[in-house]
Amino acid sequence: MTEHSDPAAVPTGDPADATREPADAFTALYGSAPEGVWAAPGRVNLIGEYTDFNDGFVMPLALPHTARAAVARRTDGELRLHSSDVPGGVVRLRIDELAPHQGHGWAAYPAGVVWALREAGHPVSGADIQLTSTVPTGAGLSSSAALEVVTALALNDLFGLGLPAPELAVIGQRAENAFVGVPCGIMDQMASACCTDGHALYLDTRDLTQRQVPFDLSAHGLRLLVVDTRVKHALGDGAYAERRAGCEAGAAALGLRTLRDLPFPGLGTALEALAASGADESVVRYVRHVVGDNERVRQVIALLDAGDVRAVGPVLDAGHVSLRDDLRVSCPELDLVVSSAGEAGALGARMTGGGFGGSAIVLVDEARADAVAGAVRAAFAAAGHAEPGIFPAVPSAGARRLA
Ligand code: ADP
Ligand code: MG
């Protein structure tokens, strides 16, 4: 895969290269030119964590890092997949033999999209696909969603399916949930499909209504740093399912469809009722986190709409404390990013994504950005951790056709 979080990997150079590279690789591989080239970004989530499976609110932004696909149609029922970023040759599959949980490694993500499109009745008759990506993998920045969404968009265009971006996101999520077998929510694919330049995406994950919220960091002299800790603790796998089950149990005990339906002003009373009903103390904590983070999404929207971007910092800090102490999905490396950045003068910071490693975000004055990044690196070195990858999250465009 592309070197983790290397700032040089951010495609800030000639946009023509971003198109030519996958197109040339396609031609070398399949012997003729592709019909087009598409891109879909990775994302970071500004606020609203572990809320998307509770019908709650999220607020991601797209990164400049993208997965790109050069694609041509086939009519013979064959699906040929290649990624320049992983060893191994072309993966050849028959589209009418695609079925969930067959393995296929990385190729299950794009193959799952073809399967999900066909399951939904869309006439996809085969394709040759060449993929490459600058989204760091396994860093909580949604390299998998970028792969799914770029595949869905390319096939949507080539086969004239006419699906709007949010439906492509739903196809990508179905591929990941049902075909690959990863129980993710809808946030990642929606972010990759629907984000726009200079905005964060406010998304209601119950009805998928959305709004582009202006998030112009440089106009406010600010920067949002992504700090990739480069660790992934094994604990994370079971923990997600356990948190999810706990949230569902909490909602059921409160007689709610989901925790989305618990308003923030009623939280204290609800938590008392939950504790009195004999609910596990972990369930009480999970409920407090989810309802609190939904409220923090509302706070951030109000601040951004009012143009008070700096004031988002303390909301990020509060979100981190909640993820660390109530949901308990942080880890020493993520906590160290937040504490060392704060001590060096950051405006606020929190872990982002599923936790147990992956990435944190840090909101900082542009003038302090290098000092804060240096302080985080020094803290990691002093603690004996590997050097983190640090780069600015510039709110970027969602999925699009390049050529
Ligand atoms: P994340 O989405 O947070 O990066 P995931 O574990 O959900 O982490 O997805 C990572 C997986 O996606 C990789 O293990 C690989 O299977 C697949 N993937 C991502 N980018 C690429 C790529 N450029 N080429 C091939 N497979 C990729
Ligand atoms: Mg993923």
Short mmCIF file of C-alpha atoms and ligand atoms in Angstrom, two decimals:
data_model
loop_
_atom_site.label_atom_id
_atom_site.label_comp_id
_atom_site.label_asym_id
_atom_site.label_seq_id
_atom_site.Cartn_x
_atom_site.Cartn_y
_atom_site.Cartn_z
CA MET A 1 0.00 0.00 0.00
CA THR A 2 1.05 3.60 -0.37
CA GLU A 3 3.49 4.74 2.28
CA HIS A 4 1.46 5.57 5.35
CA SER A 5 0.47 9.20 5.72
CA ASP A 6 3.46 10.42 3.78
CA PRO A 7 2.66 14.06 2.99
CA ALA A 8 4.34 13.48 -0.37
CA ALA A 9 1.60 10.96 -1.09
CA VAL A 10 -1.04 13.70 -1.04
CA PRO A 11 -1.82 14.38 -4.69
CA THR A 12 -1.31 18.13 -4.60
CA GLY A 13 0.72 18.18 -7.82
CA ASP A 14 -0.39 18.07 -11.43
CA PRO A 15 -3.95 16.71 -11.51
CA ALA A 16 -3.17 15.23 -14.91
CA ASP A 17 -0.78 12.79 -13.21
CA ALA A 18 -3.58 11.54 -11.00
CA THR A 19 -5.44 10.56 -14.16
CA ARG A 20 -2.54 9.39 -16.31
CA GLU A 21 -1.06 7.02 -13.75
CA PRO A 22 -4.08 4.67 -13.42
CA ALA A 23 -4.88 5.01 -17.13
CA ASP A 24 -1.35 4.03 -18.16
CA ALA A 25 -1.32 1.16 -15.69
CA PHE A 26 -4.68 -0.01 -17.09
CA THR A 27 -3.42 0.03 -20.67
CA ALA A 28 -0.23 -1.84 -19.75
CA LEU A 29 -2.27 -4.46 -17.90
CA TYR A 30 -5.31 -5.04 -20.10
CA GLY A 31 -3.89 -4.11 -23.52
CA SER A 32 -6.28 -1.27 -24.39
CA ALA A 33 -7.18 2.14 -22.97
CA PRO A 34 -9.78 2.50 -20.18
CA GLU A 35 -13.11 4.17 -20.88
CA GLY A 36 -12.56 6.59 -18.01
CA VAL A 37 -10.83 7.36 -14.72
CA TRP A 38 -12.61 8.13 -11.43
CA ALA A 39 -11.51 9.20 -7.93
CA ALA A 40 -13.04 8.84 -4.46
CA PRO A 41 -11.46 10.18 -1.25
CA GLY A 42 -10.76 8.86 2.20
CA ARG A 43 -12.19 10.83 5.12
CA VAL A 44 -11.70 11.96 8.68
CA ASN A 45 -14.60 12.44 11.03
CA LEU A 46 -14.62 15.83 12.73
CA ILE A 47 -17.19 14.89 15.37
CA GLY A 48 -19.91 12.27 16.00
CA GLU A 49 -18.19 8.94 16.74
CA TYR A 50 -19.94 5.59 17.22
CA THR A 51 -23.15 7.45 16.47
CA ASP A 52 -23.86 6.15 12.97
CA PHE A 53 -25.16 2.75 14.06
CA ASN A 54 -27.43 4.54 16.52
CA ASP A 55 -29.21 6.50 13.75
CA GLY A 56 -27.29 9.54 15.00
CA PHE A 57 -25.33 12.44 13.55
CA VAL A 58 -21.85 12.55 12.07
CA MET A 59 -19.67 15.23 10.52
CA PRO A 60 -16.89 13.91 8.32
CA LEU A 61 -14.78 15.71 5.75
CA ALA A 62 -13.09 14.26 2.68
CA LEU A 63 -9.29 14.13 2.52
CA PRO A 64 -7.17 15.07 -0.50
CA HIS A 65 -6.09 11.41 -0.53
CA THR A 66 -8.04 9.36 -3.06
CA ALA A 67 -8.54 5.92 -4.49
CA ARG A 68 -8.54 6.12 -8.29
CA ALA A 69 -9.94 3.61 -10.75
CA ALA A 70 -9.38 3.25 -14.48
CA VAL A 71 -12.23 1.13 -15.82
CA ALA A 72 -13.65 -0.35 -19.02
CA ARG A 73 -16.84 -2.35 -19.45
CA ARG A 74 -16.95 -6.02 -20.37
CA THR A 75 -19.97 -7.83 -21.75
CA ASP A 76 -18.86 -11.41 -21.11
CA GLY A 77 -19.63 -11.68 -17.39
CA GLU A 78 -16.00 -11.46 -16.33
CA LEU A 79 -14.70 -9.10 -13.64
CA ARG A 80 -10.98 -8.43 -13.69
CA LEU A 81 -9.49 -6.50 -10.76
CA HIS A 82 -6.01 -5.21 -10.13
CA SER A 83 -4.49 -2.89 -7.53
CA SER A 84 -1.03 -1.40 -8.03
CA ASP A 85 -0.72 -1.12 -4.28
CA VAL A 86 -0.79 -4.79 -3.32
CA PRO A 87 1.38 -7.66 -4.50
CA GLY A 88 -0.19 -10.25 -6.78
CA GLY A 89 -1.62 -10.14 -10.27
CA VAL A 90 -5.04 -9.63 -11.77
CA VAL A 91 -7.93 -11.22 -9.85
CA ARG A 92 -10.43 -12.77 -12.30
CA LEU A 93 -13.96 -13.48 -11.13
CA ARG A 94 -17.24 -14.48 -12.81
CA ILE A 95 -19.88 -11.96 -11.85
CA ASP A 96 -22.69 -14.54 -11.73
CA GLU A 97 -20.66 -16.58 -9.23
CA LEU A 98 -20.06 -13.70 -6.80
CA ALA A 99 -21.42 -14.51 -3.33
CA PRO A 100 -20.82 -13.11 0.17
CA HIS A 101 -17.91 -14.27 2.33
CA GLN A 102 -15.92 -16.00 -0.42
CA GLY A 103 -12.65 -14.40 0.61
CA HIS A 104 -10.84 -12.75 -2.33
CA GLY A 105 -8.76 -10.55 0.04
CA TRP A 106 -8.64 -6.88 -0.99
CA ALA A 107 -10.56 -7.69 -4.20
CA ALA A 108 -13.68 -8.40 -2.12
CA TYR A 109 -14.25 -4.63 -1.76
CA PRO A 110 -14.66 -3.82 -5.47
CA ALA A 111 -16.16 -7.26 -6.21
CA GLY A 112 -18.67 -6.66 -3.42
CA VAL A 113 -19.76 -3.46 -5.14
CA VAL A 114 -20.42 -5.34 -8.38
CA TRP A 115 -22.35 -7.96 -6.39
CA ALA A 116 -24.38 -5.30 -4.52
CA LEU A 117 -25.24 -3.45 -7.74
CA ARG A 118 -26.40 -6.67 -9.40
CA GLU A 119 -28.34 -7.71 -6.29
CA ALA A 120 -30.16 -4.38 -6.52
CA GLY A 121 -31.09 -5.23 -10.11
CA HIS A 122 -28.59 -3.08 -11.97
CA PRO A 123 -27.30 -4.43 -15.27
CA VAL A 124 -23.53 -4.66 -14.75
CA SER A 125 -22.18 -7.16 -17.30
CA GLY A 126 -18.50 -7.22 -16.33
CA ALA A 127 -15.53 -4.88 -16.13
CA ASP A 128 -11.78 -4.48 -16.20
CA ILE A 129 -10.66 -2.36 -13.24
CA GLN A 130 -7.25 -0.94 -12.32
CA LEU A 131 -7.04 0.63 -8.85
CA THR A 132 -4.51 2.71 -6.99
CA SER A 133 -4.86 4.74 -3.81
CA THR A 134 -3.10 7.33 -1.69
CA VAL A 135 -5.44 6.76 1.28
CA PRO A 136 -3.41 5.21 4.11
CA THR A 137 -4.86 1.78 4.87
CA GLY A 138 -6.01 0.64 8.27
CA ALA A 139 -5.41 4.13 9.73
CA GLY A 140 -9.10 4.84 10.30
CA LEU A 141 -9.21 7.04 7.20
CA SER A 142 -11.55 4.77 5.21
CA SER A 143 -9.37 3.43 2.45
CA SER A 144 -11.97 0.67 2.09
CA ALA A 145 -14.87 3.08 1.52
CA ALA A 146 -12.78 5.00 -1.03
CA LEU A 147 -12.26 1.75 -2.94
CA GLU A 148 -15.97 0.89 -2.82
CA VAL A 149 -17.21 4.32 -3.80
CA VAL A 150 -14.78 4.79 -6.68
CA THR A 151 -15.84 1.41 -8.05
CA ALA A 152 -19.55 2.18 -7.64
CA LEU A 153 -19.23 5.60 -9.30
CA ALA A 154 -17.28 4.24 -12.27
CA LEU A 155 -19.78 1.46 -12.91
CA ASN A 156 -22.69 3.86 -12.39
CA ASP A 157 -21.33 6.13 -15.11
CA LEU A 158 -20.26 3.42 -17.55
CA PHE A 159 -23.45 1.38 -17.34
CA GLY A 160 -25.69 4.47 -17.23
CA LEU A 161 -27.30 3.41 -13.95
CA GLY A 162 -28.26 6.95 -12.99
CA LEU A 163 -27.79 6.40 -9.24
CA PRO A 164 -27.29 9.55 -7.15
CA ALA A 165 -24.23 9.78 -4.89
CA PRO A 166 -26.01 8.76 -1.65
CA GLU A 167 -27.27 5.57 -3.31
CA LEU A 168 -23.75 4.74 -4.44
CA ALA A 169 -22.72 5.10 -0.80
CA VAL A 170 -25.44 2.67 0.26
CA ILE A 171 -24.23 0.18 -2.38
CA GLY A 172 -20.69 0.52 -0.99
CA GLN A 173 -21.87 -0.05 2.57
CA ARG A 174 -23.85 -3.11 1.49
CA ALA A 175 -20.73 -4.47 -0.22
CA GLU A 176 -18.71 -4.01 2.97
CA ASN A 177 -21.42 -5.30 5.36
CA ALA A 178 -22.86 -8.21 3.43
CA PHE A 179 -20.14 -9.23 0.97
CA VAL A 180 -16.86 -8.50 2.79
CA GLY A 181 -18.48 -9.04 6.18
CA VAL A 182 -17.47 -5.85 8.04
CA PRO A 183 -20.32 -4.34 10.12
CA CYS A 184 -19.60 -0.66 9.38
CA GLY A 185 -22.14 2.17 9.43
CA ILE A 186 -22.94 4.45 6.49
CA MET A 187 -20.69 7.41 7.39
CA ASP A 188 -17.54 6.43 5.50
CA GLN A 189 -19.17 5.76 2.16
CA MET A 190 -21.41 8.84 2.41
CA ALA A 191 -18.38 11.01 3.15
CA SER A 192 -16.45 9.61 0.21
CA ALA A 193 -19.42 9.94 -2.15
CA CYS A 194 -20.95 13.26 -1.03
CA CYS A 195 -18.37 15.58 0.55
CA THR A 196 -17.48 18.85 -1.18
CA ASP A 197 -14.40 21.02 -1.21
CA GLY A 198 -14.09 23.40 1.77
CA HIS A 199 -16.94 21.79 3.72
CA ALA A 200 -17.66 19.24 6.38
CA LEU A 201 -20.65 17.01 5.70
CA TYR A 202 -23.39 17.03 8.32
CA LEU A 203 -25.21 13.75 7.96
CA ASP A 204 -28.27 12.41 9.71
CA THR A 205 -27.66 8.68 9.49
CA ARG A 206 -31.33 7.83 10.09
CA ASP A 207 -32.77 9.36 6.93
CA LEU A 208 -29.49 10.27 5.18
CA THR A 209 -30.43 13.94 4.96
CA GLN A 210 -27.28 15.98 4.72
CA ARG A 211 -25.93 19.48 4.60
CA GLN A 212 -22.61 20.89 3.46
CA VAL A 213 -21.29 22.99 6.35
CA PRO A 214 -18.61 25.55 5.41
CA PHE A 215 -15.32 24.56 7.04
CA ASP A 216 -12.75 26.95 5.69
CA LEU A 217 -9.80 26.42 7.97
CA SER A 218 -7.25 28.62 6.22
CA ALA A 219 -9.64 31.61 6.13
CA HIS A 220 -9.57 31.40 9.95
CA GLY A 221 -5.80 30.89 10.16
CA LEU A 222 -6.33 27.34 11.37
CA ARG A 223 -5.20 23.87 10.47
CA LEU A 224 -6.62 20.45 11.20
CA LEU A 225 -3.83 17.91 11.55
CA VAL A 226 -4.36 14.20 11.14
CA VAL A 227 -2.00 12.19 13.32
CA ASP A 228 -1.79 8.56 12.25
CA THR A 229 -0.46 6.65 15.23
CA ARG A 230 0.41 3.70 12.93
CA VAL A 231 -0.84 1.29 15.56
CA LYS A 232 -3.84 -0.98 15.44
CA HIS A 233 -4.52 -2.89 18.64
CA ALA A 234 -6.17 -6.27 18.10
CA LEU A 235 -8.69 -5.43 20.82
CA GLY A 236 -10.61 -3.29 18.32
CA ASP A 237 -12.38 -6.10 16.46
CA GLY A 238 -14.56 -7.49 19.23
CA ALA A 239 -14.87 -4.11 20.91
CA TYR A 240 -16.88 -2.60 18.06
CA ALA A 241 -19.45 -5.38 18.18
CA GLU A 242 -19.60 -5.17 21.97
CA ARG A 243 -20.20 -1.38 21.93
CA ARG A 244 -22.81 -1.81 19.25
CA ALA A 245 -24.64 -4.50 21.22
CA GLY A 246 -24.41 -2.36 24.37
CA CYS A 247 -25.96 0.63 22.62
CA GLU A 248 -28.79 -1.53 21.30
CA ALA A 249 -29.38 -2.96 24.77
CA GLY A 250 -29.44 0.56 26.22
CA ALA A 251 -31.99 1.74 23.66
CA ALA A 252 -34.18 -1.32 24.25
CA ALA A 253 -34.07 -0.87 28.04
CA LEU A 254 -35.20 2.74 27.57
CA GLY A 255 -37.99 1.68 25.22
CA LEU A 256 -36.40 3.55 22.29
CA ARG A 257 -35.92 2.45 18.71
CA THR A 258 -32.35 3.72 18.82
CA LEU A 259 -30.29 6.05 21.02
CA ARG A 260 -30.92 8.76 18.44
CA ASP A 261 -34.35 9.09 20.01
CA LEU A 262 -32.96 10.06 23.41
CA PRO A 263 -32.79 13.87 23.54
CA PHE A 264 -29.78 15.42 25.24
CA PRO A 265 -31.80 17.42 27.81
CA GLY A 266 -33.33 14.16 29.07
CA LEU A 267 -30.02 12.35 29.34
CA GLY A 268 -29.48 12.62 33.11
CA THR A 269 -32.91 11.25 33.95
CA ALA A 270 -32.57 8.48 31.38
CA LEU A 271 -29.19 7.41 32.76
CA GLU A 272 -30.64 7.21 36.27
CA ALA A 273 -33.55 5.13 34.99
CA LEU A 274 -31.17 2.88 33.12
CA ALA A 275 -28.98 2.32 36.19
CA ALA A 276 -32.06 1.68 38.33
CA SER A 277 -33.31 -0.89 35.82
CA GLY A 278 -30.20 -2.96 36.49
CA ALA A 279 -28.49 -2.21 33.18
CA ASP A 280 -24.80 -2.97 33.06
CA GLU A 281 -22.72 0.05 34.05
CA SER A 282 -20.95 -0.17 30.69
CA VAL A 283 -24.31 0.30 28.93
CA VAL A 284 -24.91 3.45 30.96
CA ARG A 285 -21.53 4.79 29.84
CA TYR A 286 -22.14 3.91 26.18
CA VAL A 287 -25.50 5.69 26.21
CA ARG A 288 -23.89 8.78 27.77
CA HIS A 289 -21.26 8.82 25.03
CA VAL A 290 -23.62 8.42 22.09
CA VAL A 291 -26.15 11.01 23.25
CA GLY A 292 -23.31 13.37 24.21
CA ASP A 293 -21.60 13.02 20.83
CA ASN A 294 -24.87 13.65 18.98
CA GLU A 295 -25.11 16.85 20.99
CA ARG A 296 -21.50 17.73 20.16
CA VAL A 297 -22.31 17.44 16.45
CA ARG A 298 -25.06 20.02 16.98
CA GLN A 299 -22.64 22.26 18.86
CA VAL A 300 -20.03 22.10 16.11
CA ILE A 301 -22.58 22.90 13.41
CA ALA A 302 -23.75 25.94 15.38
CA LEU A 303 -20.15 27.12 15.82
CA LEU A 304 -19.26 26.65 12.16
CA ASP A 305 -22.45 28.37 11.02
CA ALA A 306 -21.55 31.27 13.32
CA GLY A 307 -18.02 31.37 11.88
CA ASP A 308 -16.45 30.56 15.25
CA VAL A 309 -14.17 27.77 14.07
CA ARG A 310 -11.68 28.17 16.93
CA ALA A 311 -14.36 27.31 19.46
CA VAL A 312 -14.65 23.84 17.93
CA GLY A 313 -11.43 22.93 19.76
CA PRO A 314 -12.91 22.39 23.25
CA VAL A 315 -15.73 20.33 21.73
CA LEU A 316 -13.13 18.00 20.22
CA ASP A 317 -11.46 17.71 23.64
CA ALA A 318 -14.77 16.82 25.27
CA GLY A 319 -15.42 14.24 22.55
CA HIS A 320 -12.09 12.61 23.28
CA VAL A 321 -12.72 12.40 27.01
CA SER A 322 -16.05 10.73 26.29
CA LEU A 323 -14.51 8.20 23.88
CA ARG A 324 -11.71 7.50 26.35
CA ASP A 325 -13.64 7.29 29.61
CA ASP A 326 -17.21 6.37 28.64
CA LEU A 327 -16.95 4.35 25.45
CA ARG A 328 -13.38 3.25 26.29
CA VAL A 329 -12.17 2.87 22.73
CA SER A 330 -9.02 4.98 22.96
CA CYS A 331 -5.50 3.69 23.60
CA PRO A 332 -2.27 5.11 25.07
CA GLU A 333 -1.00 6.33 21.68
CA LEU A 334 -4.21 8.24 20.89
CA ASP A 335 -4.33 9.70 24.40
CA LEU A 336 -0.72 10.81 23.99
CA VAL A 337 -1.54 12.67 20.75
CA VAL A 338 -4.32 14.55 22.52
CA SER A 339 -2.38 15.36 25.69
CA SER A 340 0.89 16.34 23.98
CA ALA A 341 -0.91 18.46 21.36
CA GLY A 342 -2.91 20.20 24.09
CA GLU A 343 0.20 20.93 26.15
CA ALA A 344 1.86 22.40 23.04
CA GLY A 345 -1.00 24.84 22.50
CA ALA A 346 -3.44 23.04 20.21
CA LEU A 347 -7.01 24.36 20.32
CA GLY A 348 -8.42 20.86 20.73
CA ALA A 349 -7.89 17.25 19.72
CA ARG A 350 -9.58 13.88 19.74
CA MET A 351 -9.24 10.36 18.46
CA THR A 352 -11.25 9.82 15.28
CA GLY A 353 -12.68 6.64 13.79
CA GLY A 354 -13.07 3.34 15.58
CA GLY A 355 -10.18 3.80 18.01
CA PHE A 356 -7.70 1.31 19.52
CA GLY A 357 -5.13 2.95 17.26
CA GLY A 358 -5.64 4.59 13.90
CA SER A 359 -5.74 8.37 13.80
CA ALA A 360 -6.42 11.45 15.89
CA ILE A 361 -7.23 14.97 14.71
CA VAL A 362 -5.75 18.16 16.14
CA LEU A 363 -7.16 21.65 15.59
CA VAL A 364 -4.39 24.20 15.76
CA ASP A 365 -3.50 27.77 14.83
CA GLU A 366 -1.58 27.72 11.55
CA ALA A 367 1.31 29.51 13.25
CA ARG A 368 1.50 26.79 15.93
CA ALA A 369 1.03 23.81 13.60
CA ASP A 370 4.71 22.90 13.21
CA ALA A 371 5.42 23.32 16.92
CA VAL A 372 2.45 21.16 17.87
CA ALA A 373 3.38 18.48 15.33
CA GLY A 374 6.94 18.56 16.68
CA ALA A 375 5.70 18.20 20.25
CA VAL A 376 3.57 15.17 19.32
CA ARG A 377 6.53 13.55 17.55
CA ALA A 378 8.79 14.25 20.54
CA ALA A 379 6.24 12.77 22.94
CA PHE A 380 6.00 9.63 20.80
CA ALA A 381 9.78 9.30 20.68
CA ALA A 382 10.05 9.77 24.44
CA ALA A 383 7.42 7.08 25.01
CA GLY A 384 9.19 4.68 22.68
CA HIS A 385 6.39 4.65 20.07
CA ALA A 386 7.03 4.56 16.31
CA GLU A 387 7.01 7.95 14.62
CA PRO A 388 3.45 9.02 13.80
CA GLY A 389 2.40 10.18 10.33
CA ILE A 390 1.19 13.79 10.46
CA PHE A 391 -0.48 15.72 7.64
CA PRO A 392 -3.07 18.48 7.28
CA ALA A 393 -6.70 17.50 6.57
CA VAL A 394 -7.74 19.92 3.85
CA PRO A 395 -11.52 19.54 3.36
CA SER A 396 -11.66 18.15 -0.17
CA ALA A 397 -14.05 17.05 -2.89
CA GLY A 398 -15.99 13.80 -2.82
CA ALA A 399 -16.08 11.16 -5.56
CA ARG A 400 -15.80 12.44 -9.11
CA ARG A 401 -14.89 11.52 -12.66
CA LEU A 402 -11.37 12.62 -13.61
CA ALA A 403 -11.35 11.67 -17.29
P1 ADP B 1 -9.58 1.56 6.54
O1 ADP B 1 -10.81 1.59 5.71
O2 ADP B 1 -9.72 2.27 7.83
O3 ADP B 1 -8.37 2.03 5.81
P2 ADP B 1 -10.11 -1.23 6.47
O4 ADP B 1 -9.55 -2.38 7.20
O5 ADP B 1 -11.56 -0.98 6.53
O6 ADP B 1 -9.29 0.04 6.93
O7 ADP B 1 -9.76 -1.37 4.93
C1 ADP B 1 -8.43 -1.65 4.54
C2 ADP B 1 -8.45 -2.71 3.47
O8 ADP B 1 -8.96 -2.16 2.24
C3 ADP B 1 -7.08 -3.21 3.10
O9 ADP B 1 -6.67 -4.24 3.97
C4 ADP B 1 -7.31 -3.74 1.69
O10 ADP B 1 -7.93 -4.99 1.71
C5 ADP B 1 -8.31 -2.73 1.14
N1 ADP B 1 -7.61 -1.65 0.41
C6 ADP B 1 -7.51 -0.35 0.75
N2 ADP B 1 -6.80 0.35 -0.16
C7 ADP B 1 -6.42 -0.53 -1.10
C8 ADP B 1 -5.65 -0.46 -2.31
N3 ADP B 1 -5.11 0.70 -2.70
N4 ADP B 1 -5.48 -1.58 -3.01
C9 ADP B 1 -6.01 -2.75 -2.61
N5 ADP B 1 -6.73 -2.89 -1.50
C10 ADP B 1 -6.94 -1.81 -0.74
MG MG B 2 -12.66 0.77 6.32
#
